[in-house]
Amino acid sequence: MTETDSTFARWTFSHYFQFVRDKDKNIIVKCNLCATLRELSTSRNSTSNLKKHLDRCHANTKLTERAAGVEKRKNAEDESAGKIKQQKLSFSRTAMLKIPHSMNLISSYCIFLIFQHKVIEAQQYVSTTADMWSANNKSFMGVTVHWIDADTLKRKKAAIACRRFRGRHTYDAIATELEDIFSQYGLTYDKVTACVTDNGSNFVKAFKEHQHVETEEEDEVESDGEVDITDLHSVFTTDDDDPEHGLCVLPPHHRCASHTLNLIANNEVDKWLASNPESRAVYHSATAKCSALWTKASRSTVAAECLEEVSDRKLIVPTVTRWNSFYDAYARITEMPLSDINKLCTQLHIKCMNDKEYQFLKEYCSIMKPFTVALDILQGEDTCFYGTLQPTLEVLMAKTLAAKNGLTQMTTGLPEVIVGAIKTRFAATTDSKDALLAAVSLPKFKLRWIKEARRDHIKFLLTTESPMPDVPQPAAVASSEEDFFSFDALPNATADAPMSVETEVMSYLSSAPVMESLHQFPRIKKIALRYNAPTPSSAPVERLFSLGSLVLTPKRNRLGDGRFQCLLLMRFNRYFGQLGSQIG
């Protein structure tokens, strides 16, 4: 029986697979949609396994059935296309600026994708951020990719997806969609050092169930001389009914540090203030009066005019989704004298604030100020690396405990609550080898933030992680005469020899605390490029969604999903103005 005699040959979706060989009563095929062609097995009389593969791994890909006469039309189109003279594509800035405005958007997008693929493929280490976004009754999955330019040591970024996501946001659907996006750009788990997401249970479980796990090397066993043959299909298949189990592999997962800190502020801090006997009543009354001021000042022009008479600065109305905005709003009120606040409250017919409530707000802001500074640092993009996380947390805990001096009974226990919550929620990061190496390989930090007792351990990690340099091959002898006159090298001839690992580590630790100094230490530079590729937070993908809300307005709600992604990615990556340079 041949391939043409099988059910697969007559299947309307067979054009998405490539026939490989016969195997007993089955046939082996490869999926054309997967970035890495995987061998799949299916029965001659059934295509159910292949249908499951399409449903699980390519659920969000629009599939089309093979129609009659497709091959004839395709051959005719190829023949017609061959008569057209092929033009050479140029990716220079000058050439891109000459593209006419009437050029089809899809053609422009294809050129953009080719260029973006080239840039990302050239990087040895990258990281990603991912999140879900809903707008106009549609759900989308956004993914951005980040790396450090080896020449300039500047952070670079690019958006690679804002794809329509259909169905429930289950962990397995998220894992499948992420892997499909990664595979399109060749982002394997050994190239992607980390994927940063929020603390959502669906994302956390997706990476927990599908994250690549390094296996320990087994002890060598003496061979009997025979070759062991392993059936790869049986390795990736648990049973005949579930041939795709275990094929979805995701890179390491990092939880967004900014989202984690927001959880501490909104959960642990608020819970303690609302339950502590010394702060409970004043916390509720003070925040209620602040809320009344924000409501009046933002919704009434008369109230806004009253505020102008009292203060030359407007009140800040907080955003529910951002804790930072609440701190800024409270801080703006405490900048006003209590007499001015009560004068405004009287004019707006709001109950006046008493001394205890005013004092509570001042103490709360003094305790939480280091917290909001840390949030701003970790949400940075261009100058914030993963190595910034650990030093930021250490300084944050120290400054929070230092703020305890001078507090009243209302808030005296709050600093310990915050520090305890940080240690609990960031427990996995505190002793993480990746986080330690990322921090120590950043020249601005090195060992400055680490206590003396831990410095020898960090030096040991840095030394053992430093890769050995490539051994230079001896130069070829030009002639027998040069070989005859071969003398011992002069004493200074080894001046350009590569430094030992220990020497390079010690020289690096005593060098200037500037990023450019990494060029002098190739081993340390390679460590920095790898472990500092991730961002501490998922802020970049949130900015992608913010831009998406401007593109997908209610008037543009009928914009096709593919066209929307084209417009958004090109706009985010500044395609129209900077395609000639690296995506930034």
mmCIF file of N, CA and C in Angstrom, residues 322-416:
data_model
loop_
_atom_site.group_PDB
_atom_site.id
_atom_site.type_symbol
_atom_site.label_atom_id
_atom_site.label_comp_id
_atom_site.label_asym_id
_atom_site.label_seq_id
_atom_site.Cartn_x
_atom_site.Cartn_y
_atom_site.Cartn_z
ATOM 1 N N ARG A 322 -3.054 50.838 39.328
ATOM 2 C CA ARG A 322 -1.664 51.207 39.643
ATOM 3 C C ARG A 322 -1.565 51.718 41.064
ATOM 4 N N TRP A 323 -0.853 50.957 41.922
ATOM 5 C CA TRP A 323 -0.706 51.394 43.301
ATOM 6 C C TRP A 323 0.100 52.689 43.374
ATOM 7 N N ASN A 324 1.076 52.847 42.496
ATOM 8 C CA ASN A 324 1.912 54.056 42.497
ATOM 9 C C ASN A 324 1.068 55.320 42.454
ATOM 10 N N SER A 325 -0.024 55.280 41.705
ATOM 11 C CA SER A 325 -0.865 56.463 41.578
ATOM 12 C C SER A 325 -1.547 56.802 42.902
ATOM 13 N N PHE A 326 -1.844 55.795 43.730
ATOM 14 C CA PHE A 326 -2.419 56.063 45.053
ATOM 15 C C PHE A 326 -1.393 56.747 45.947
ATOM 16 N N TYR A 327 -0.156 56.272 45.890
ATOM 17 C CA TYR A 327 0.882 56.928 46.687
ATOM 18 C C TYR A 327 1.047 58.373 46.252
ATOM 19 N N ASP A 328 1.119 58.610 44.946
ATOM 20 C CA ASP A 328 1.272 59.984 44.449
ATOM 21 C C ASP A 328 0.104 60.857 44.871
ATOM 22 N N ALA A 329 -1.104 60.281 44.879
ATOM 23 C CA ALA A 329 -2.283 61.059 45.274
ATOM 24 C C ALA A 329 -2.246 61.413 46.755
ATOM 25 N N TYR A 330 -1.867 60.460 47.601
ATOM 26 C CA TYR A 330 -1.744 60.737 49.039
ATOM 27 C C TYR A 330 -0.637 61.752 49.302
ATOM 28 N N ALA A 331 0.501 61.582 48.607
ATOM 29 C CA ALA A 331 1.635 62.485 48.814
ATOM 30 C C ALA A 331 1.280 63.916 48.419
ATOM 31 N N ARG A 332 0.500 64.084 47.341
ATOM 32 C CA ARG A 332 0.106 65.426 46.914
ATOM 33 C C ARG A 332 -0.749 66.107 47.993
ATOM 34 N N ILE A 333 -1.624 65.360 48.653
ATOM 35 C CA ILE A 333 -2.458 65.937 49.716
ATOM 36 C C ILE A 333 -1.605 66.332 50.911
ATOM 37 N N THR A 334 -0.629 65.475 51.279
ATOM 38 C CA THR A 334 0.205 65.797 52.448
ATOM 39 C C THR A 334 1.156 66.955 52.187
ATOM 40 N N GLU A 335 1.362 67.328 50.915
ATOM 41 C CA GLU A 335 2.189 68.493 50.614
ATOM 42 C C GLU A 335 1.475 69.793 50.958
ATOM 43 N N MET A 336 0.165 69.724 51.103
ATOM 44 C CA MET A 336 -0.621 70.910 51.467
ATOM 45 C C MET A 336 -0.707 71.020 52.981
ATOM 46 N N PRO A 337 -0.633 72.222 53.544
ATOM 47 C CA PRO A 337 -0.829 72.392 54.996
ATOM 48 C C PRO A 337 -2.225 71.911 55.386
ATOM 49 N N LEU A 338 -2.361 71.415 56.618
ATOM 50 C CA LEU A 338 -3.648 70.898 57.083
ATOM 51 C C LEU A 338 -4.723 71.983 57.057
ATOM 52 N N SER A 339 -4.319 73.228 57.336
ATOM 53 C CA SER A 339 -5.303 74.322 57.325
ATOM 54 C C SER A 339 -5.874 74.527 55.920
ATOM 55 N N ASP A 340 -5.034 74.431 54.911
ATOM 56 C CA ASP A 340 -5.520 74.581 53.533
ATOM 57 C C ASP A 340 -6.424 73.414 53.127
ATOM 58 N N ILE A 341 -6.069 72.209 53.592
ATOM 59 C CA ILE A 341 -6.897 71.044 53.280
ATOM 60 C C ILE A 341 -8.298 71.209 53.868
ATOM 61 N N ASN A 342 -8.349 71.634 55.108
ATOM 62 C CA ASN A 342 -9.655 71.795 55.763
ATOM 63 C C ASN A 342 -10.444 72.970 55.201
ATOM 64 N N LYS A 343 -9.742 73.993 54.727
ATOM 65 C CA LYS A 343 -10.429 75.100 54.075
ATOM 66 C C LYS A 343 -11.112 74.614 52.801
ATOM 67 N N LEU A 344 -10.391 73.766 52.052
ATOM 68 C CA LEU A 344 -10.960 73.196 50.838
ATOM 69 C C LEU A 344 -12.123 72.262 51.170
ATOM 70 N N CYS A 345 -11.969 71.462 52.223
ATOM 71 C CA CYS A 345 -13.038 70.538 52.622
ATOM 72 C C CYS A 345 -14.309 71.313 53.003
ATOM 73 N N THR A 346 -14.135 72.432 53.682
ATOM 74 C CA THR A 346 -15.290 73.243 54.082
ATOM 75 C C THR A 346 -16.017 73.789 52.863
ATOM 76 N N GLN A 347 -15.270 74.280 51.891
ATOM 77 C CA GLN A 347 -15.881 74.827 50.677
ATOM 78 C C GLN A 347 -16.599 73.754 49.860
ATOM 79 N N LEU A 348 -16.096 72.524 49.928
ATOM 80 C CA LEU A 348 -16.683 71.434 49.140
ATOM 81 C C LEU A 348 -17.681 70.616 49.949
ATOM 82 N N HIS A 349 -17.948 71.051 51.180
ATOM 83 C CA HIS A 349 -18.908 70.377 52.055
ATOM 84 C C HIS A 349 -18.486 68.937 52.347
ATOM 85 N N ILE A 350 -17.204 68.793 52.633
ATOM 86 C CA ILE A 350 -16.638 67.504 53.018
ATOM 87 C C ILE A 350 -16.185 67.595 54.471
ATOM 88 N N LYS A 351 -16.319 66.518 55.212
ATOM 89 C CA LYS A 351 -15.901 66.518 56.613
ATOM 90 C C LYS A 351 -14.405 66.789 56.704
ATOM 91 N N CYS A 352 -14.025 67.701 57.593
ATOM 92 C CA CYS A 352 -12.618 68.110 57.692
ATOM 93 C C CYS A 352 -11.737 66.982 58.227
ATOM 94 N N MET A 353 -10.453 67.074 57.901
ATOM 95 C CA MET A 353 -9.465 66.087 58.332
ATOM 96 C C MET A 353 -8.861 66.523 59.654
ATOM 97 N N ASN A 354 -8.752 65.597 60.613
ATOM 98 C CA ASN A 354 -8.166 65.952 61.909
ATOM 99 C C ASN A 354 -6.663 65.708 61.924
ATOM 100 N N ASP A 355 -6.018 66.101 63.015
ATOM 101 C CA ASP A 355 -4.554 66.003 63.129
ATOM 102 C C ASP A 355 -4.069 64.554 63.030
ATOM 103 N N LYS A 356 -4.801 63.614 63.631
ATOM 104 C CA LYS A 356 -4.377 62.215 63.634
ATOM 105 C C LYS A 356 -4.412 61.631 62.229
ATOM 106 N N GLU A 357 -5.447 61.959 61.491
ATOM 107 C CA GLU A 357 -5.555 61.459 60.115
ATOM 108 C C GLU A 357 -4.469 62.046 59.232
ATOM 109 N N TYR A 358 -4.178 63.331 59.414
ATOM 110 C CA TYR A 358 -3.117 63.986 58.636
ATOM 111 C C TYR A 358 -1.762 63.370 58.964
ATOM 112 N N GLN A 359 -1.518 63.100 60.260
ATOM 113 C CA GLN A 359 -0.263 62.483 60.683
ATOM 114 C C GLN A 359 -0.139 61.067 60.127
ATOM 115 N N PHE A 360 -1.241 60.340 60.089
ATOM 116 C CA PHE A 360 -1.220 58.981 59.534
ATOM 117 C C PHE A 360 -0.805 59.002 58.067
ATOM 118 N N LEU A 361 -1.374 59.912 57.290
ATOM 119 C CA LEU A 361 -1.032 59.995 55.873
ATOM 120 C C LEU A 361 0.441 60.329 55.673
ATOM 121 N N LYS A 362 0.966 61.224 56.514
ATOM 122 C CA LYS A 362 2.389 61.580 56.402
ATOM 123 C C LYS A 362 3.281 60.384 56.720
ATOM 124 N N GLU A 363 2.948 59.629 57.766
ATOM 125 C CA GLU A 363 3.748 58.458 58.122
ATOM 126 C C GLU A 363 3.653 57.378 57.047
ATOM 127 N N TYR A 364 2.468 57.179 56.524
ATOM 128 C CA TYR A 364 2.273 56.189 55.453
ATOM 129 C C TYR A 364 3.138 56.539 54.242
ATOM 130 N N CYS A 365 3.150 57.806 53.861
ATOM 131 C CA CYS A 365 3.950 58.224 52.694
ATOM 132 C C CYS A 365 5.438 58.101 52.955
ATOM 133 N N SER A 366 5.880 58.383 54.177
ATOM 134 C CA SER A 366 7.314 58.273 54.486
ATOM 135 C C SER A 366 7.763 56.816 54.454
ATOM 136 N N ILE A 367 6.896 55.892 54.899
ATOM 137 C CA ILE A 367 7.239 54.466 54.869
ATOM 138 C C ILE A 367 7.257 53.935 53.442
ATOM 139 N N MET A 368 6.282 54.340 52.628
ATOM 140 C CA MET A 368 6.106 53.779 51.297
ATOM 141 C C MET A 368 6.918 54.497 50.213
ATOM 142 N N LYS A 369 7.604 55.585 50.547
ATOM 143 C CA LYS A 369 8.371 56.304 49.529
ATOM 144 C C LYS A 369 9.451 55.434 48.887
ATOM 145 N N PRO A 370 10.288 54.687 49.682
ATOM 146 C CA PRO A 370 11.261 53.806 49.025
ATOM 147 C C PRO A 370 10.592 52.756 48.152
ATOM 148 N N PHE A 371 9.390 52.346 48.530
ATOM 149 C CA PHE A 371 8.639 51.344 47.780
ATOM 150 C C PHE A 371 8.303 51.856 46.376
ATOM 151 N N THR A 372 7.826 53.092 46.313
ATOM 152 C CA THR A 372 7.447 53.646 45.003
ATOM 153 C C THR A 372 8.665 53.960 44.142
ATOM 154 N N VAL A 373 9.782 54.308 44.766
ATOM 155 C CA VAL A 373 11.021 54.523 44.001
ATOM 156 C C VAL A 373 11.491 53.203 43.386
ATOM 157 N N ALA A 374 11.416 52.132 44.186
ATOM 158 C CA ALA A 374 11.813 50.815 43.676
ATOM 159 C C ALA A 374 10.932 50.394 42.501
ATOM 160 N N LEU A 375 9.638 50.666 42.592
ATOM 161 C CA LEU A 375 8.730 50.333 41.500
ATOM 162 C C LEU A 375 9.096 51.071 40.218
ATOM 163 N N ASP A 376 9.403 52.351 40.348
ATOM 164 C CA ASP A 376 9.781 53.139 39.172
ATOM 165 C C ASP A 376 11.067 52.592 38.537
ATOM 166 N N ILE A 377 12.015 52.176 39.369
ATOM 167 C CA ILE A 377 13.282 51.641 38.849
ATOM 168 C C ILE A 377 13.050 50.349 38.083
ATOM 169 N N LEU A 378 12.275 49.441 38.672
ATOM 170 C CA LEU A 378 12.073 48.121 38.069
ATOM 171 C C LEU A 378 11.197 48.164 36.828
ATOM 172 N N GLN A 379 10.413 49.233 36.659
ATOM 173 C CA GLN A 379 9.572 49.356 35.472
ATOM 174 C C GLN A 379 10.284 50.048 34.321
ATOM 175 N N GLY A 380 11.549 50.432 34.538
ATOM 176 C CA GLY A 380 12.318 51.036 33.459
ATOM 177 C C GLY A 380 12.624 50.016 32.384
ATOM 178 N N GLU A 381 12.912 50.494 31.184
ATOM 179 C CA GLU A 381 13.172 49.592 30.057
ATOM 180 C C GLU A 381 14.585 49.731 29.514
ATOM 181 N N ASP A 382 14.984 50.935 29.179
ATOM 182 C CA ASP A 382 16.241 51.141 28.460
ATOM 183 C C ASP A 382 17.469 50.927 29.333
ATOM 184 N N THR A 383 17.376 51.216 30.626
ATOM 185 C CA THR A 383 18.557 51.123 31.493
ATOM 186 C C THR A 383 18.375 50.121 32.617
ATOM 187 N N CYS A 384 17.286 49.370 32.614
ATOM 188 C CA CYS A 384 17.015 48.421 33.682
ATOM 189 C C CYS A 384 17.242 47.001 33.189
ATOM 190 N N PHE A 385 18.114 46.285 33.878
ATOM 191 C CA PHE A 385 18.434 44.909 33.536
ATOM 192 C C PHE A 385 17.992 43.992 34.675
ATOM 193 N N TYR A 386 18.018 42.687 34.419
ATOM 194 C CA TYR A 386 17.593 41.751 35.453
ATOM 195 C C TYR A 386 18.487 41.851 36.686
ATOM 196 N N GLY A 387 19.753 42.202 36.479
ATOM 197 C CA GLY A 387 20.663 42.351 37.613
ATOM 198 C C GLY A 387 20.313 43.497 38.540
ATOM 199 N N THR A 388 19.379 44.341 38.133
ATOM 200 C CA THR A 388 18.941 45.447 38.995
ATOM 201 C C THR A 388 18.019 44.962 40.101
ATOM 202 N N LEU A 389 17.385 43.793 39.924
ATOM 203 C CA LEU A 389 16.344 43.339 40.839
ATOM 204 C C LEU A 389 16.866 43.102 42.255
ATOM 205 N N GLN A 390 17.879 42.261 42.403
ATOM 206 C CA GLN A 390 18.341 41.919 43.758
ATOM 207 C C GLN A 390 18.869 43.123 44.532
ATOM 208 N N PRO A 391 19.750 43.956 43.955
ATOM 209 C CA PRO A 391 20.182 45.143 44.702
ATOM 210 C C PRO A 391 19.020 46.064 45.069
ATOM 211 N N THR A 392 18.036 46.193 44.166
ATOM 212 C CA THR A 392 16.886 47.048 44.456
ATOM 213 C C THR A 392 16.106 46.527 45.653
ATOM 214 N N LEU A 393 15.892 45.219 45.715
ATOM 215 C CA LEU A 393 15.168 44.637 46.846
ATOM 216 C C LEU A 393 15.941 44.786 48.148
ATOM 217 N N GLU A 394 17.255 44.595 48.095
ATOM 218 C CA GLU A 394 18.069 44.740 49.314
ATOM 219 C C GLU A 394 18.023 46.167 49.841
ATOM 220 N N VAL A 395 18.175 47.137 48.955
ATOM 221 C CA VAL A 395 18.131 48.546 49.375
ATOM 222 C C VAL A 395 16.732 48.916 49.849
ATOM 223 N N LEU A 396 15.706 48.407 49.165
ATOM 224 C CA LEU A 396 14.332 48.695 49.559
ATOM 225 C C LEU A 396 14.053 48.211 50.979
ATOM 226 N N MET A 397 14.481 46.996 51.309
ATOM 227 C CA MET A 397 14.244 46.473 52.658
ATOM 228 C C MET A 397 15.006 47.279 53.704
ATOM 229 N N ALA A 398 16.238 47.666 53.382
ATOM 230 C CA ALA A 398 17.032 48.451 54.336
ATOM 231 C C ALA A 398 16.413 49.821 54.577
ATOM 232 N N LYS A 399 15.998 50.493 53.521
ATOM 233 C CA LYS A 399 15.408 51.830 53.664
ATOM 234 C C LYS A 399 14.034 51.764 54.359
ATOM 235 N N THR A 400 13.290 50.692 54.108
ATOM 236 C CA THR A 400 11.982 50.552 54.758
ATOM 237 C C THR A 400 12.138 50.373 56.259
ATOM 238 N N LEU A 401 13.095 49.556 56.669
ATOM 239 C CA LEU A 401 13.336 49.377 58.109
ATOM 240 C C LEU A 401 13.876 50.653 58.746
ATOM 241 N N ALA A 402 14.673 51.417 57.999
ATOM 242 C CA ALA A 402 15.217 52.668 58.535
ATOM 243 C C ALA A 402 14.125 53.704 58.758
ATOM 244 N N ALA A 403 13.023 53.598 58.016
ATOM 245 C CA ALA A 403 11.920 54.560 58.157
ATOM 246 C C ALA A 403 11.124 54.340 59.436
ATOM 247 N N LYS A 404 11.447 53.288 60.198
ATOM 248 C CA LYS A 404 10.695 52.981 61.423
ATOM 249 C C LYS A 404 10.922 54.012 62.507
ATOM 250 N N ASN A 405 12.073 54.647 62.485
ATOM 251 C CA ASN A 405 12.394 55.646 63.510
ATOM 252 C C ASN A 405 11.438 56.835 63.427
ATOM 253 N N GLY A 406 10.856 57.197 64.554
ATOM 254 C CA GLY A 406 9.985 58.367 64.609
ATOM 255 C C GLY A 406 8.531 58.084 64.311
ATOM 256 N N LEU A 407 8.166 56.822 64.083
ATOM 257 C CA LEU A 407 6.777 56.496 63.799
ATOM 258 C C LEU A 407 5.958 56.392 65.084
ATOM 259 N N THR A 408 4.679 56.653 64.981
ATOM 260 C CA THR A 408 3.765 56.497 66.115
ATOM 261 C C THR A 408 3.230 55.068 66.140
ATOM 262 N N GLN A 409 2.392 54.766 67.136
ATOM 263 C CA GLN A 409 1.824 53.436 67.258
ATOM 264 C C GLN A 409 0.933 53.074 66.074
ATOM 265 N N MET A 410 0.478 54.068 65.327
ATOM 266 C CA MET A 410 -0.403 53.797 64.193
ATOM 267 C C MET A 410 0.288 52.965 63.116
ATOM 268 N N THR A 411 1.562 53.210 62.872
ATOM 269 C CA THR A 411 2.263 52.572 61.743
ATOM 270 C C THR A 411 3.582 51.919 62.119
ATOM 271 N N THR A 412 3.892 51.815 63.407
ATOM 272 C CA THR A 412 5.222 51.351 63.799
ATOM 273 C C THR A 412 5.515 49.923 63.356
ATOM 274 N N GLY A 413 4.498 49.107 63.173
ATOM 275 C CA GLY A 413 4.735 47.721 62.758
ATOM 276 C C GLY A 413 4.717 47.507 61.256
ATOM 277 N N LEU A 414 4.391 48.536 60.496
ATOM 278 C CA LEU A 414 4.257 48.387 59.045
ATOM 279 C C LEU A 414 5.569 48.059 58.329
ATOM 280 N N PRO A 415 6.714 48.679 58.689
ATOM 281 C CA PRO A 415 7.960 48.335 57.992
ATOM 282 C C PRO A 415 8.305 46.848 58.054
ATOM 283 N N GLU A 416 8.117 46.215 59.226
ATOM 284 C CA GLU A 416 8.419 44.777 59.335
ATOM 285 C C GLU A 416 7.479 43.949 58.463
#
